[in-house]
Short mmCIF file of C-alpha atoms in Angstrom, two decimals:
data_model
loop_
_atom_site.label_atom_id
_atom_site.label_comp_id
_atom_site.label_asym_id
_atom_site.label_seq_id
_atom_site.Cartn_x
_atom_site.Cartn_y
_atom_site.Cartn_z
CA UNK A 1 32.62 -7.29 6.41
CA UNK A 2 29.07 -6.80 5.22
CA UNK A 3 28.03 -8.37 1.98
CA UNK A 4 24.91 -8.17 -0.16
CA UNK A 5 23.50 -11.59 -1.05
CA UNK A 6 20.95 -11.94 -3.83
CA UNK A 7 18.37 -14.67 -4.22
CA UNK A 8 17.87 -14.26 -7.95
CA UNK A 9 15.23 -16.99 -8.21
CA UNK A 10 12.77 -14.61 -6.47
CA UNK A 11 13.51 -11.68 -8.80
CA UNK A 12 10.71 -10.41 -11.05
CA UNK A 13 12.71 -7.72 -12.88
CA UNK A 14 10.76 -4.71 -11.57
CA UNK A 15 14.01 -2.66 -11.42
CA UNK A 16 13.05 -0.76 -8.25
CA UNK A 17 16.50 -1.64 -6.87
CA UNK A 18 18.19 -0.28 -9.99
CA UNK A 19 16.20 2.98 -9.68
CA UNK A 20 16.86 3.47 -5.98
CA UNK A 21 20.52 2.38 -5.69
CA UNK A 22 22.50 5.50 -4.72
CA UNK A 23 25.74 4.12 -6.19
CA UNK A 24 24.40 2.65 -9.45
CA UNK A 25 25.74 -0.70 -8.31
CA UNK A 26 22.73 -2.76 -9.40
CA UNK A 27 21.76 -3.64 -12.93
CA UNK A 28 18.89 -5.91 -13.93
CA UNK A 29 20.50 -7.66 -16.89
CA UNK A 30 21.65 -10.95 -15.44
CA UNK A 31 20.74 -14.44 -16.49
CA UNK A 32 17.09 -15.41 -16.81
CA UNK A 33 15.69 -17.27 -13.80
CA UNK A 34 13.25 -20.17 -13.76
CA UNK A 35 10.28 -17.77 -13.75
CA UNK A 36 11.56 -16.22 -16.99
CA UNK A 37 12.73 -12.86 -15.69
CA UNK A 38 16.18 -11.30 -16.21
CA UNK A 39 17.72 -11.02 -12.74
CA UNK A 40 19.77 -8.55 -10.71
CA UNK A 41 23.53 -8.28 -10.88
CA UNK A 42 25.38 -6.40 -8.11
CA UNK A 43 28.68 -4.68 -8.79
CA UNK A 44 30.48 -5.42 -5.51
CA UNK A 45 33.13 -2.78 -6.22
CA UNK A 46 30.49 -0.03 -6.13
CA UNK A 47 28.12 -1.49 -3.51
CA UNK A 48 28.23 0.16 -0.07
CA UNK A 49 25.71 -2.30 1.49
CA UNK A 50 23.32 0.49 2.51
CA UNK A 51 20.29 -1.83 2.40
CA UNK A 52 18.07 0.43 0.28
CA UNK A 53 17.61 -2.37 -2.28
CA UNK A 54 16.39 -4.65 0.51
CA UNK A 55 13.89 -1.99 1.51
CA UNK A 56 12.42 -1.29 -1.93
CA UNK A 57 12.34 -4.88 -3.22
CA UNK A 58 8.78 -6.32 -3.34
CA UNK A 59 10.11 -9.85 -3.83
CA UNK A 60 12.63 -10.20 -0.98
CA UNK A 61 15.62 -10.79 -3.27
CA UNK A 62 18.26 -9.13 -1.10
CA UNK A 63 19.86 -10.13 2.18
CA UNK A 64 22.75 -8.60 4.06
CA UNK A 65 25.25 -10.98 5.64
CA UNK A 66 28.31 -10.45 7.79
CA UNK A 67 31.19 -12.34 6.18
CA UNK A 68 34.74 -12.96 7.38
CA UNK A 69 37.34 -11.33 5.16
CA UNK B 1 25.85 -14.26 10.00
CA UNK B 2 22.66 -12.74 8.65
CA UNK B 3 22.28 -9.04 9.46
CA UNK B 4 19.17 -8.27 7.46
CA UNK B 5 16.86 -10.66 5.67
CA UNK B 6 13.17 -10.99 4.93
CA UNK B 7 10.89 -11.53 7.94
CA UNK B 8 10.15 -15.14 8.86
CA UNK B 9 6.49 -14.56 8.02
CA UNK B 10 7.36 -14.01 4.36
CA UNK B 11 8.51 -17.61 4.03
CA UNK B 12 7.99 -18.16 0.29
CA UNK B 13 7.98 -15.99 -2.80
CA UNK B 14 4.83 -13.92 -3.10
CA UNK B 15 2.42 -14.38 -6.00
CA UNK B 16 1.92 -10.76 -6.98
CA UNK B 17 2.66 -9.27 -10.41
CA UNK B 18 6.14 -7.81 -11.02
CA UNK B 19 6.40 -4.39 -9.37
CA UNK B 20 3.27 -4.77 -7.24
CA UNK B 21 3.33 -2.77 -4.01
CA UNK B 22 1.58 -5.51 -2.04
CA UNK B 23 4.90 -7.38 -1.68
CA UNK B 24 6.49 -4.40 0.07
CA UNK B 25 3.45 -3.77 2.28
CA UNK B 26 3.23 -7.47 3.29
CA UNK B 27 6.87 -7.26 4.35
CA UNK B 28 6.32 -4.05 6.34
CA UNK B 29 3.37 -5.57 8.25
CA UNK B 30 5.42 -8.70 9.03
CA UNK B 31 8.46 -6.66 10.09
CA UNK B 32 6.42 -4.42 12.39
CA UNK B 33 4.65 -7.38 14.05
CA UNK B 34 7.97 -9.20 14.52
CA UNK B 35 9.63 -6.11 15.97
CA UNK B 36 6.75 -5.78 18.44
CA UNK B 37 6.98 -9.51 19.30
CA UNK B 38 3.34 -9.99 18.29
CA UNK B 39 3.78 -12.20 15.21
CA UNK B 40 2.64 -15.38 17.00
CA UNK B 41 -0.46 -13.73 18.44
CA UNK B 42 -1.56 -11.54 15.54
CA UNK B 43 -4.63 -12.39 13.48
CA UNK B 44 -5.36 -10.86 10.10
CA UNK B 45 -8.71 -10.55 8.35
CA UNK B 46 -7.95 -10.61 4.66
CA UNK B 47 -10.01 -8.99 1.95
CA UNK B 48 -11.02 -10.35 -1.42
CA UNK B 49 -8.99 -9.14 -4.39
CA UNK B 50 -5.23 -9.09 -4.81
CA UNK B 51 -5.02 -8.92 -1.00
CA UNK B 52 -6.39 -12.47 -0.89
CA UNK B 53 -3.10 -13.74 -2.31
CA UNK B 54 -1.49 -12.73 0.98
CA UNK B 55 -2.45 -15.69 3.25
CA UNK B 56 -0.86 -18.21 0.84
CA UNK B 57 2.58 -16.73 1.37
CA UNK B 58 2.28 -15.11 4.78
CA UNK B 59 3.20 -16.95 7.95
CA UNK B 60 0.92 -15.03 10.30
CA UNK B 61 -2.56 -16.36 11.10
CA UNK B 62 -5.17 -15.00 8.73
CA UNK B 63 -8.88 -15.40 8.09
CA UNK B 64 -10.26 -14.94 4.60
CA UNK B 65 -13.26 -12.65 4.96
CA UNK B 66 -16.13 -12.31 2.51
CA UNK B 67 -15.88 -9.52 -0.01
CA UNK B 68 -15.80 -6.19 1.80
CA UNK B 69 -16.33 -7.64 5.25
CA UNK B 70 -12.75 -7.81 6.48
CA UNK B 71 -13.21 -4.93 8.93
CA UNK B 72 -16.34 -6.57 10.37
CA UNK B 73 -14.54 -9.91 10.72
CA UNK B 74 -11.60 -8.18 12.40
CA UNK B 75 -13.96 -6.51 14.90
CA UNK B 76 -15.52 -9.89 15.68
CA UNK B 77 -12.12 -11.50 16.22
CA UNK B 78 -10.98 -8.61 18.39
CA UNK B 79 -14.08 -8.83 20.56
CA UNK B 80 -13.45 -12.56 21.11
CA UNK B 81 -9.70 -12.25 21.63
CA UNK B 82 -9.01 -8.75 22.97
CA UNK B 83 -5.37 -9.53 23.82
CA UNK B 84 -4.39 -10.49 20.28
CA UNK B 85 -3.32 -7.97 17.67
CA UNK B 86 -6.02 -7.94 15.01
CA UNK B 87 -5.70 -6.26 11.67
CA UNK B 88 -7.54 -6.22 8.40
CA UNK B 89 -5.65 -6.04 5.12
CA UNK B 90 -7.79 -4.62 2.34
CA UNK B 91 -7.58 -3.14 -1.10
CA UNK B 92 -9.54 -0.13 -2.30
CA UNK B 93 -12.22 -2.07 -4.18
CA UNK B 94 -12.88 -4.17 -1.10
CA UNK B 95 -12.70 -1.55 1.64
CA UNK B 96 -14.30 1.41 -0.13
CA UNK B 97 -16.65 -0.07 -2.75
CA UNK B 98 -18.40 -3.18 -1.51
CA UNK B 99 -17.22 -2.87 2.09
CA UNK B 100 -17.62 0.87 2.59
CA UNK B 101 -20.28 0.41 5.26
CA UNK B 102 -18.19 -2.07 7.28
CA UNK B 103 -15.07 0.09 7.00
CA UNK B 104 -16.87 3.27 8.07
CA UNK B 105 -18.89 1.71 10.89
CA UNK B 106 -15.78 0.16 12.41
CA UNK B 107 -14.35 3.69 12.42
CA UNK B 108 -17.58 5.25 13.73
CA UNK B 109 -17.64 2.77 16.64
CA UNK B 110 -13.91 3.36 17.18
CA UNK B 111 -13.34 -0.39 17.40
CA UNK B 112 -9.86 -1.31 18.58
CA UNK B 113 -8.51 -2.79 15.32
CA UNK B 114 -5.91 -1.79 12.76
CA UNK B 115 -6.85 -1.48 9.10
CA UNK B 116 -4.13 -1.62 6.45
CA UNK B 117 -5.70 -0.18 3.32
CA UNK B 118 -3.86 -0.54 0.00
CA UNK B 119 -4.90 2.13 -2.50
CA UNK B 120 -3.92 1.32 -6.09
CA UNK B 121 -6.81 3.08 -7.78
CA UNK B 122 -8.58 0.12 -9.39
CA UNK B 123 -9.95 -3.37 -8.90
CA UNK B 124 -6.68 -5.14 -9.70
CA UNK B 125 -7.53 -8.82 -9.60
CA UNK B 126 -10.66 -8.65 -11.74
CA UNK B 127 -8.98 -6.79 -14.58
CA UNK B 128 -8.53 -3.15 -13.62
CA UNK B 129 -12.08 -1.81 -13.36
CA UNK B 130 -12.80 1.64 -11.94
CA UNK B 131 -12.77 1.83 -8.14
CA UNK B 132 -13.95 4.66 -5.84
CA UNK B 133 -10.34 5.79 -5.56
CA UNK B 134 -9.67 5.97 -9.32
CA UNK B 135 -8.30 9.41 -10.16
CA UNK B 136 -10.12 11.92 -12.32
CA UNK B 137 -9.34 11.17 -15.96
CA UNK B 138 -7.68 7.84 -15.18
CA UNK B 139 -8.35 5.18 -17.81
CA UNK B 140 -9.56 1.83 -16.60
CA UNK B 141 -11.38 -1.00 -18.33
CA UNK B 142 -14.76 0.44 -17.25
CA UNK B 143 -13.78 4.07 -17.91
CA UNK B 144 -11.89 3.76 -21.21
CA UNK B 145 -12.10 7.51 -21.89
CA UNK B 146 -10.91 8.39 -18.40
CA UNK B 147 -12.99 8.78 -15.23
CA UNK B 148 -15.65 11.42 -15.69
CA UNK B 149 -16.32 12.90 -12.25
CA UNK B 150 -19.56 14.53 -13.45
CA UNK B 151 -20.96 11.03 -13.97
CA UNK B 152 -19.25 9.03 -11.23
CA UNK B 153 -18.39 11.52 -8.50
CA UNK B 154 -14.96 12.59 -7.30
CA UNK B 155 -12.27 10.14 -6.12
CA UNK B 156 -13.07 9.03 -2.58
CA UNK B 157 -10.63 10.37 -0.02
CA UNK B 158 -11.63 8.20 2.93
CA UNK B 159 -9.20 9.79 5.35
CA UNK B 160 -11.02 13.11 4.90
CA UNK B 161 -14.21 11.38 6.00
CA UNK B 162 -12.59 9.59 8.93
CA UNK B 163 -10.91 12.77 10.14
CA UNK B 164 -14.29 13.97 11.33
CA UNK B 165 -14.74 10.89 13.52
CA UNK B 166 -13.33 10.03 16.92
CA UNK B 167 -10.62 7.57 15.84
CA UNK B 168 -7.21 6.83 17.32
CA UNK B 169 -4.85 6.96 14.37
CA UNK B 170 -5.08 7.94 10.70
CA UNK B 171 -2.18 8.13 8.28
CA UNK B 172 -1.44 7.84 4.60
CA UNK B 173 1.88 6.54 3.30
CA UNK B 174 3.25 5.33 0.02
CA UNK B 175 5.70 2.76 -1.31
CA UNK B 176 7.39 4.98 -3.90
CA UNK B 177 11.04 5.04 -2.94
CA UNK B 178 13.03 4.21 0.14
CA UNK B 179 12.13 7.29 2.22
CA UNK B 180 8.38 6.84 1.82
CA UNK B 181 8.64 3.11 2.55
CA UNK B 182 10.43 3.91 5.82
CA UNK B 183 7.73 6.46 6.70
CA UNK B 184 4.97 3.98 5.87
CA UNK B 185 6.60 1.41 8.14
CA UNK B 186 6.57 4.00 10.93
CA UNK B 187 2.86 4.69 10.33
CA UNK B 188 2.05 0.97 10.44
CA UNK B 189 4.04 0.64 13.66
CA UNK B 190 2.20 3.58 15.24
CA UNK B 191 -1.15 2.12 14.16
CA UNK B 192 -0.37 -1.21 15.85
CA UNK B 193 0.95 0.64 18.92
CA UNK B 194 -2.37 2.50 19.10
CA UNK B 195 -4.19 -0.82 19.09
CA UNK B 196 -1.87 -2.22 21.74
CA UNK B 197 -2.55 0.82 23.95
CA UNK B 198 -6.30 0.28 23.47
CA UNK B 199 -6.71 3.73 21.95
CA UNK B 200 -9.17 2.56 19.31
CA UNK B 201 -9.45 2.43 15.56
CA UNK B 202 -6.24 2.86 13.59
CA UNK B 203 -6.16 3.16 9.82
CA UNK B 204 -3.17 3.33 7.48
CA UNK B 205 -3.73 3.96 3.79
CA UNK B 206 -0.81 3.02 1.54
CA UNK B 207 -0.53 4.34 -2.02
CA UNK B 208 0.63 1.44 -4.11
CA UNK B 209 1.38 0.91 -7.81
CA UNK B 210 -0.52 -1.51 -10.05
CA UNK B 211 1.74 -1.66 -13.14
CA UNK B 212 -0.31 -4.42 -14.79
CA UNK B 213 -3.59 -2.52 -14.83
CA UNK B 214 -2.15 0.98 -15.12
CA UNK B 215 -0.46 -0.25 -18.33
CA UNK B 216 2.84 1.20 -17.19
CA UNK B 217 6.24 -0.24 -16.38
CA UNK B 218 6.94 -0.65 -12.64
CA UNK B 219 9.30 2.35 -12.76
CA UNK B 220 6.75 4.56 -14.54
CA UNK B 221 4.10 3.46 -12.02
CA UNK B 222 6.22 4.72 -9.15
CA UNK B 223 6.80 7.96 -11.05
CA UNK B 224 3.03 8.25 -11.54
CA UNK B 225 2.50 7.97 -7.77
CA UNK B 226 5.13 10.62 -7.09
CA UNK B 227 3.90 13.07 -9.72
CA UNK B 228 0.13 12.52 -9.93
CA UNK B 229 -1.44 10.32 -7.26
CA UNK B 230 -0.07 12.28 -4.29
CA UNK B 231 -1.78 15.45 -5.57
CA UNK B 232 -5.17 13.84 -4.86
CA UNK B 233 -4.08 11.74 -1.89
CA UNK B 234 -1.66 13.73 0.25
CA UNK B 235 0.56 11.76 2.57
CA UNK B 236 1.01 12.30 6.27
CA UNK B 237 -0.48 11.65 9.71
CA UNK B 238 -4.05 12.95 9.99
CA UNK B 239 -5.02 11.92 13.52
CA UNK B 240 -3.30 10.49 16.56
CA UNK B 241 -3.89 10.52 20.27
CA UNK B 242 -0.85 9.19 21.99
CA UNK B 243 -1.18 8.11 25.60
CA UNK B 244 -4.89 8.91 25.70
CA UNK B 245 -6.63 5.64 26.59
CA UNK B 246 -10.08 6.84 25.70
#
């Protein structure tokens, strides 16, 4: 099963992922990271792991992993 | 098991402002070079400006060129090491203002290098001054009432100039949204392929947001590219000669 992994320490709150997510699964209102930016939160119920967030992110926050169920 | 993650070359967090397009373009260059298996042999000539933040966080060999001279440095490197992929990575202030002569003469000579040109419409690192690519009416710190084209001339569309020359590949992409990022990656790939096939000069312009100096949020900056910037700088492939080893 594919899973979206987020490295929130890299996040700079630009919200490109929130804008481009086709399923509205990403919100940038998570806890504040060490750089001082609110970070991304992924709703795993809605996420279809399409990888668009990976593509639009300037800060390499997202990774897609294959996980065992 | 990792299916998709950042390229190895982007080994630490980049130093750009939030929402800067350079981060995406750095990743596209690294991805393309890794897909072509050239990442160990590629050499980049890096411009002065925001582009000069790239070598600190980019795991591919780079040379910091003097202001505006990245294309000339890239030509020199390519002449010494013709089997290595050589690219220059430049912003609009560097490539079209101070380095216009170097950029154009590399194109006129049809030197076998790839130029990645990031167009964000101002001199970003020095505080958002007017650049040759600044749009008509756009406010910058040196044109606070908006760019007056009667006084400063029209925005410089360099691809229109290069179209008249004998070059291998010319394209303009953008980083606004997933579809355009995918297209830009394809253009960068084709530009490097042209270099690999010894076709000659390849040039990819990428429209990029500068939220800090445009005084807009990152989202509004992308909207500005979609609605305004592309009217002056139309995207697409302007020249290619596939399979012609001239």
